[in-house]
XYZ file of N, CA and C in Angstrom:
558
model
N -125.165 11.563 71.263
C -124.690 10.206 70.865
C -125.061 9.216 71.807
N -125.604 8.161 71.632
C -126.058 7.011 72.468
C -125.097 5.742 72.444
N -124.568 5.439 73.562
C -123.670 4.354 73.609
C -124.390 3.102 73.675
N -124.225 2.225 72.601
C -124.915 0.890 72.790
C -124.025 -0.061 73.464
N -122.608 -0.023 73.252
C -121.682 -0.943 74.021
C -120.491 -0.291 73.999
N -119.754 -0.327 75.049
C -118.299 -0.055 75.196
C -117.638 -1.086 75.995
N -116.632 -1.673 75.504
C -115.976 -2.690 76.225
C -114.383 -2.407 76.061
N -113.712 -2.346 77.308
C -112.330 -2.241 77.127
C -111.770 -3.298 77.846
N -110.688 -4.032 77.312
C -110.078 -5.119 77.934
C -108.649 -4.929 77.809
N -107.796 -4.990 78.878
C -106.490 -4.982 79.082
C -105.912 -6.394 79.246
N -104.638 -6.557 78.575
C -103.915 -7.942 78.735
C -102.379 -7.673 78.652
N -101.760 -8.452 79.364
C -100.437 -8.309 79.287
C -99.673 -9.944 79.107
N -98.934 -10.037 78.106
C -98.418 -11.599 77.759
C -96.927 -11.147 77.438
N -95.966 -11.872 77.890
C -94.623 -11.804 77.614
C -94.206 -10.370 77.977
N -93.654 -9.798 76.894
C -93.223 -8.446 77.101
C -94.089 -7.399 76.375
N -95.289 -7.796 76.053
C -96.188 -6.800 75.287
C -97.422 -6.454 76.159
N -97.983 -5.119 76.061
C -99.331 -4.865 76.424
C -100.325 -4.609 75.532
N -101.585 -5.083 75.608
C -102.592 -4.662 74.826
C -103.766 -4.049 75.288
N -104.403 -3.252 74.482
C -105.549 -2.472 74.895
C -106.737 -2.695 73.660
N -107.585 -3.017 74.003
C -108.765 -3.366 73.049
C -109.922 -2.509 73.359
N -110.672 -1.766 72.593
C -111.728 -0.914 72.680
C -112.884 -1.266 71.592
N -113.979 -1.742 72.007
C -115.081 -1.875 71.028
C -116.125 -0.857 71.279
N -116.652 -0.306 70.384
C -117.643 0.829 70.732
C -118.612 0.754 69.391
N -119.813 0.924 69.931
C -120.881 1.244 68.926
C -121.847 2.268 69.508
N -122.179 3.244 68.505
C -123.036 4.264 68.996
C -123.824 4.991 67.663
N -124.638 5.678 68.076
C -125.682 6.266 67.060
C -125.707 7.696 67.115
N -125.190 8.445 66.085
C -125.066 9.946 65.884
C -125.739 10.304 64.585
N -126.574 11.237 64.628
C -127.159 11.889 63.525
C -127.826 10.678 62.529
N -128.500 9.852 63.303
C -129.170 8.780 62.586
C -128.353 7.774 61.996
N -126.925 7.924 62.051
C -125.908 6.795 61.632
C -125.531 5.990 62.692
N -125.193 4.623 62.626
C -124.613 3.829 63.613
C -123.168 3.583 63.082
N -122.388 3.820 64.281
C -120.817 3.579 63.975
C -120.508 2.582 64.961
N -119.725 1.606 64.490
C -119.188 0.570 65.361
C -117.708 0.406 64.753
N -116.970 0.100 65.681
C -115.520 -0.005 65.600
C -114.874 -0.927 66.478
N -113.850 -1.610 66.392
C -112.941 -2.168 67.333
C -111.574 -1.669 67.091
N -110.972 -1.278 68.036
C -109.591 -0.630 67.862
C -108.714 -1.572 68.769
N -107.588 -2.039 68.440
C -106.871 -2.790 69.167
C -105.345 -2.256 69.048
N -104.543 -2.004 70.321
C -103.428 -1.463 70.342
C -102.439 -2.551 71.019
N -101.415 -2.744 70.514
C -100.350 -3.571 71.075
C -99.040 -2.766 71.210
N -98.458 -2.833 72.448
C -97.259 -1.841 72.609
C -96.243 -2.620 73.551
N -95.074 -2.576 73.227
C -94.113 -3.017 74.289
C -93.937 -2.009 75.267
N -93.848 -2.399 76.585
C -93.594 -1.504 77.490
C -92.429 -0.712 77.627
N -92.367 0.489 77.845
C -91.081 1.293 77.672
C -90.538 1.986 78.901
N -89.489 1.718 79.493
C -89.120 2.391 80.581
C -88.979 4.055 80.486
N -89.239 4.710 81.444
C -89.170 6.283 81.298
C -87.747 6.632 80.923
N -86.762 5.930 81.192
C -85.471 6.311 80.911
C -85.067 5.785 79.384
N -85.816 5.062 78.756
C -85.530 4.671 77.357
C -86.248 5.245 76.461
N -85.629 5.613 75.302
C -86.372 6.154 74.079
C -85.661 5.635 72.793
N -86.219 4.399 72.568
C -85.773 3.758 71.366
C -86.982 3.374 70.252
N -86.748 2.952 69.054
C -87.582 2.759 68.313
C -86.880 1.718 67.019
N -87.730 1.131 66.356
C -87.176 0.491 65.216
C -87.558 1.298 63.791
N -86.670 1.322 63.047
C -86.979 1.697 61.594
C -86.201 1.098 60.607
N -87.003 0.767 59.575
C -86.455 -0.133 58.512
C -86.087 1.101 57.160
N -86.525 2.122 57.497
C -86.489 3.399 56.300
C -85.188 4.179 56.610
N -85.595 4.893 57.716
C -84.554 5.974 58.029
C -83.467 5.459 58.947
N -82.221 6.319 59.024
C -81.122 5.956 59.886
C -81.335 6.694 61.084
N -81.311 5.696 62.000
C -81.427 5.982 63.448
C -79.935 6.445 64.110
N -80.242 7.432 64.953
C -78.881 7.984 65.510
C -79.256 8.066 67.233
N -78.311 7.623 68.099
C -78.664 7.639 69.350
C -77.703 8.882 69.934
N -78.331 9.882 70.654
C -77.741 11.023 71.260
C -77.799 11.001 72.662
N -76.990 11.627 73.402
C -77.078 11.918 74.820
C -77.720 13.187 75.251
N -78.748 13.175 75.874
C -79.568 14.416 76.481
C -79.697 14.255 78.097
N -79.213 15.086 78.740
C -79.460 15.190 80.238
C -78.937 13.716 80.726
N -77.786 13.332 80.460
C -77.395 12.083 80.964
C -78.085 10.913 80.538
N -79.016 11.029 79.430
C -79.950 9.793 79.018
C -79.471 9.623 77.574
N -79.726 8.385 77.076
C -79.612 8.271 75.711
C -80.843 8.354 75.076
N -80.991 9.032 73.928
C -82.193 9.196 73.085
C -82.087 8.672 71.636
N -82.872 7.970 70.997
C -82.930 7.554 69.720
C -83.733 8.628 68.941
N -83.101 9.122 67.741
C -83.819 10.129 67.057
C -83.573 9.849 65.471
N -84.272 10.422 64.648
C -84.022 10.650 63.276
C -83.994 11.976 62.778
N -82.739 12.421 62.430
C -82.583 13.741 61.957
C -83.344 13.959 60.773
N -84.060 15.143 60.794
C -84.666 15.589 59.481
C -83.846 16.277 58.556
N -84.482 16.432 57.404
C -83.938 17.344 56.357
C -84.326 16.886 54.831
N -84.318 17.788 54.088
C -84.565 17.552 52.700
C -83.920 16.437 52.080
N -82.619 16.104 52.376
C -82.117 15.000 51.835
C -82.924 13.749 52.187
N -83.857 13.605 53.163
C -84.603 12.250 53.420
C -85.905 12.207 52.494
N -86.237 13.370 51.720
C -87.625 13.226 50.979
C -87.702 12.166 50.181
N -86.657 11.557 49.551
C -86.762 10.515 48.689
C -87.046 9.307 49.505
N -87.075 9.269 50.801
C -87.550 8.085 51.389
C -88.887 8.061 52.033
N -89.470 9.287 51.811
C -90.861 9.427 52.094
C -91.920 8.619 51.555
N -91.716 8.415 50.284
C -92.738 7.457 49.506
C -92.653 6.157 50.177
N -91.644 5.637 50.502
C -91.602 4.333 51.074
C -92.349 4.270 52.483
N -91.781 5.305 53.179
C -92.209 5.543 54.760
C -93.861 5.706 54.721
N -94.367 6.201 53.809
C -95.855 6.397 53.721
C -96.514 5.213 52.871
N -95.690 4.415 52.380
C -96.340 3.321 51.407
C -97.661 2.776 52.001
N -98.868 2.632 51.462
C -99.980 2.292 51.780
C -101.035 3.191 52.448
N -100.380 4.400 52.670
C -101.189 5.491 53.250
C -101.735 6.575 52.170
N -103.010 6.369 51.999
C -103.498 7.319 50.886
C -104.111 8.538 51.644
N -104.605 8.638 52.765
C -105.189 9.704 53.416
C -104.586 9.816 54.662
N -103.949 11.080 55.092
C -103.576 11.331 56.314
C -104.673 12.652 56.960
N -105.199 12.140 57.970
C -106.125 13.216 58.608
C -105.329 13.931 59.689
N -105.610 15.381 59.648
C -105.088 16.117 60.688
C -106.171 16.678 61.422
N -106.664 16.323 62.469
C -107.675 16.667 63.189
C -107.452 17.964 64.143
N -108.060 18.998 63.804
C -107.738 20.119 64.623
C -106.784 21.108 64.022
N -107.071 22.510 64.217
C -106.368 23.571 63.769
C -105.859 24.505 64.642
N -105.332 24.033 65.801
C -104.920 24.870 66.903
C -103.658 25.227 67.052
N -102.833 24.753 67.948
C -101.301 25.319 68.055
C -100.547 24.422 67.173
N -100.810 23.307 66.968
C -99.851 22.237 66.144
C -100.578 22.070 64.820
N -101.819 22.062 64.588
C -102.311 21.681 63.269
C -101.743 22.352 62.092
N -101.657 23.844 62.284
C -101.376 24.280 60.805
C -99.808 23.796 60.555
N -98.822 23.822 61.430
C -97.369 23.419 61.273
C -97.299 22.128 60.799
N -97.900 21.150 61.469
C -97.782 19.792 61.129
C -98.552 19.664 59.711
N -99.720 20.034 59.404
C -100.431 19.631 58.280
C -99.641 20.010 56.946
N -99.222 21.444 57.240
C -98.539 22.135 56.082
C -97.118 21.599 55.834
N -96.573 21.049 57.000
C -95.280 20.422 56.628
C -95.378 19.038 56.068
N -96.311 18.318 56.623
C -96.795 16.990 55.713
C -97.052 17.275 54.333
N -97.879 18.217 54.244
C -98.428 18.418 52.756
C -97.289 18.723 51.858
N -96.326 19.801 52.281
C -95.272 20.345 51.432
C -94.122 19.315 51.216
N -94.005 18.474 52.466
C -92.908 17.428 52.103
C -93.394 16.489 51.301
N -94.637 15.836 51.197
C -95.264 14.974 50.237
C -94.989 15.516 48.759
N -95.698 16.823 48.894
C -95.435 17.376 47.309
C -94.033 17.487 46.925
N -93.131 17.876 47.699
C -91.616 17.987 47.303
C -91.096 16.592 46.977
N -91.571 15.453 47.545
C -91.156 14.157 47.353
C -91.817 13.522 46.195
N -92.840 14.049 45.437
C -93.347 13.748 44.278
C -94.397 12.756 44.315
N -95.004 12.472 45.600
C -96.131 11.384 45.506
C -97.374 12.050 46.159
N -97.538 13.331 45.918
C -98.959 13.830 46.330
C -100.118 13.431 45.628
N -99.823 12.585 44.369
C -100.941 12.017 43.688
C -101.575 10.616 44.304
N -100.570 10.162 45.327
C -100.945 9.059 45.998
C -101.351 9.228 47.353
N -100.805 10.264 48.172
C -101.008 10.536 49.451
C -101.527 12.023 49.609
N -102.721 11.988 50.388
C -103.314 13.439 50.557
C -103.472 13.808 52.001
N -103.217 14.848 52.456
C -103.233 15.473 53.864
C -104.510 16.295 53.721
N -105.526 15.994 54.626
C -106.852 16.561 54.778
C -107.157 16.900 56.375
N -107.575 18.355 56.293
C -107.905 18.827 57.674
C -109.171 18.262 58.056
N -109.435 17.932 59.273
C -110.879 17.685 59.857
C -111.069 18.643 61.012
N -112.273 19.355 60.827
C -112.820 20.433 61.805
C -114.295 20.037 62.160
N -114.629 20.682 63.256
C -115.988 20.657 63.721
C -116.679 21.525 62.483
N -118.008 21.105 62.394
C -118.784 22.093 61.448
C -118.943 23.471 62.217
N -118.728 24.401 61.247
C -118.736 25.821 61.685
C -117.503 26.360 62.525
N -116.459 25.313 62.444
C -115.231 25.934 63.108
C -114.707 27.097 62.731
N -114.480 28.004 63.435
C -113.738 29.361 63.069
C -112.482 29.129 62.397
N -111.774 28.032 62.726
C -110.414 27.784 62.097
C -110.445 27.425 60.721
N -111.880 27.063 60.165
C -111.876 26.757 58.777
C -111.197 27.596 57.770
N -111.512 28.975 58.227
C -110.858 30.081 57.282
C -109.591 30.104 57.443
N -108.942 29.900 58.404
C -107.466 29.889 58.420
C -106.898 28.872 57.875
N -107.489 27.540 57.829
C -107.130 26.510 57.015
C -107.362 26.692 55.557
N -108.375 27.445 55.140
C -108.533 27.813 53.832
C -107.347 28.576 53.312
N -106.915 29.569 54.148
C -105.765 30.618 53.749
C -104.535 29.860 53.527
N -104.466 28.723 54.171
C -103.130 27.992 54.139
C -103.403 26.910 52.843
N -104.393 26.883 52.175
C -104.502 26.193 50.862
C -105.424 24.774 51.086
N -105.760 24.514 52.393
C -106.691 23.410 52.600
C -108.222 23.918 52.417
N -108.958 23.308 51.337
C -110.118 23.704 51.044
C -111.139 22.397 50.740
N -112.236 22.768 50.770
C -113.363 21.697 50.559
C -113.158 21.289 49.066
N -113.244 22.474 48.214
C -112.983 22.254 46.717
C -111.864 21.411 46.215
N -110.610 21.359 47.034
C -109.644 20.478 46.499
C -109.578 19.335 47.232
N -110.573 19.095 48.292
C -110.744 17.737 49.070
C -109.723 17.698 50.196
N -109.299 18.779 50.537
C -108.381 18.774 51.807
C -108.809 19.323 53.055
N -110.245 19.595 53.025
C -110.811 20.089 54.317
C -112.208 19.612 54.450
N -112.436 19.021 55.493
C -113.757 18.349 55.649
C -114.329 18.335 57.258
N -115.369 17.719 57.462
C -116.003 17.716 58.818
C -115.036 16.754 59.614
N -114.748 16.765 60.765
C -113.725 16.124 61.618
C -114.223 14.623 61.400
N -115.533 14.092 61.644
C -115.492 12.621 61.616
C -115.630 12.036 60.286
N -116.029 12.833 59.350
C -115.798 12.285 57.955
C -114.372 12.003 57.706
N -113.436 12.918 57.937
C -111.984 12.872 57.848
C -111.398 11.638 58.651
N -111.820 11.503 59.799
C -111.404 10.407 60.539
C -111.817 8.866 59.850
N -112.979 9.006 59.287
C -113.417 7.645 58.789
C -112.575 7.371 57.465
N -112.084 8.277 56.728
C -111.403 7.904 55.605
C -110.033 8.047 55.824
N -109.375 8.335 56.996
C -107.920 8.448 57.169
C -107.340 7.031 57.346
N -105.922 6.972 56.694
C -105.299 5.837 56.955
C -104.283 6.041 58.401
N -103.992 7.227 58.314
C -103.065 7.801 59.343
C -103.723 8.954 59.995
N -103.830 9.338 61.221
C -104.743 10.215 61.908
C -103.715 11.004 63.025
N -103.493 12.372 62.769
C -102.848 13.037 63.828
C -104.202 13.579 64.663
N -104.141 13.488 65.826
C -105.186 13.859 66.526
C -104.797 15.065 67.396
N -105.047 16.384 66.900
C -104.227 17.546 67.363
C -105.446 18.612 68.097
N -106.423 18.037 68.621
C -107.476 18.724 69.400
C -107.152 18.876 70.753
N -107.682 19.813 71.545
C -107.392 20.170 72.795
C -107.584 18.698 73.744
N -106.928 18.601 74.816
C -107.048 17.358 75.520
C -108.361 17.194 76.187
N -109.035 18.241 76.503
C -110.524 18.111 77.017
C -111.454 17.637 75.876
N -111.135 18.101 74.646
C -111.840 17.633 73.504
C -111.682 16.365 73.200
N -110.473 15.750 73.357
C -110.202 14.392 73.398
C -110.931 13.539 74.314
N -111.032 13.979 75.524
C -111.588 13.184 76.500
C -113.033 13.238 76.248
N -113.833 14.054 75.876
C -115.231 14.206 75.633
C -115.531 13.445 74.295
N -114.588 13.260 73.299
C -114.872 12.575 71.981
C -114.252 11.357 71.605
N -113.360 10.819 72.547
C -112.712 9.715 72.359
C -113.259 8.461 71.880
N -114.566 8.168 72.420
C -115.368 7.187 71.974
C -115.635 7.282 70.571
N -116.226 8.326 70.279
C -116.686 8.682 68.862
C -115.612 8.643 67.919
N -114.343 9.012 68.403
C -113.104 9.104 67.350
C -112.779 7.711 67.214
N -112.716 6.810 68.210
C -112.196 5.310 67.850
C -113.368 4.559 67.154
N -114.551 4.905 67.500
C -115.642 4.116 66.615
C -115.503 4.588 65.039
N -115.232 5.817 64.708
C -115.268 6.311 63.640
C -113.981 5.904 62.685
N -113.031 5.454 63.485
C -111.683 4.959 62.660
C -111.886 3.892 61.739
N -111.299 3.929 60.690
C -111.630 2.615 59.781
C -110.565 1.452 60.322
N -110.958 0.367 60.211
C -110.015 -0.809 60.622
C -108.589 -0.637 59.964
N -107.497 -0.889 60.756
C -106.101 -0.951 60.164
C -105.497 0.425 60.074
N -106.513 1.563 60.554
C -105.884 3.117 60.519
C -104.849 2.905 61.723
N -104.110 4.087 61.715
C -102.941 4.512 62.505
C -103.447 5.861 63.425
N -103.432 5.822 64.500
C -103.648 7.074 65.311
C -102.466 7.767 65.899
């Protein structure tokens, strides 16, 4: 891959921090270009809180610290269609220690919730990855559109779970950011 332009800009305004990355590169005769902008409110290390309009949040105490959680359970399946509203493709990149459990849990929960016709979980792997056979055994296949090449899956995903090794993330983050479609969530 050849980098044409990579620009990072950081800014802080009021109580928010922002990060913007713009990347263009050429790979396999295709040109990729994307701008990714992230805005996040700073979080103190002793805080764990979030907003939810769909699930019931609970505050628990762990090691003298308060932490906000959502307890899981099949009783929440009826809320999943609303939680995943607007998300047609969930890309799970990698099939290492976390990929199998997270991908199968998402797929099975979506199926049990009755909206698998609207939202699909798809595994993205490197071409020739030995993990492809394991993913196929779990029901993710090219034939049913749930297994594909890593960057193809990234390009079409609305929600992306990046479950590859840290070293692979460091080596590929520029290509990953450039391949993400505008408005997608990592």
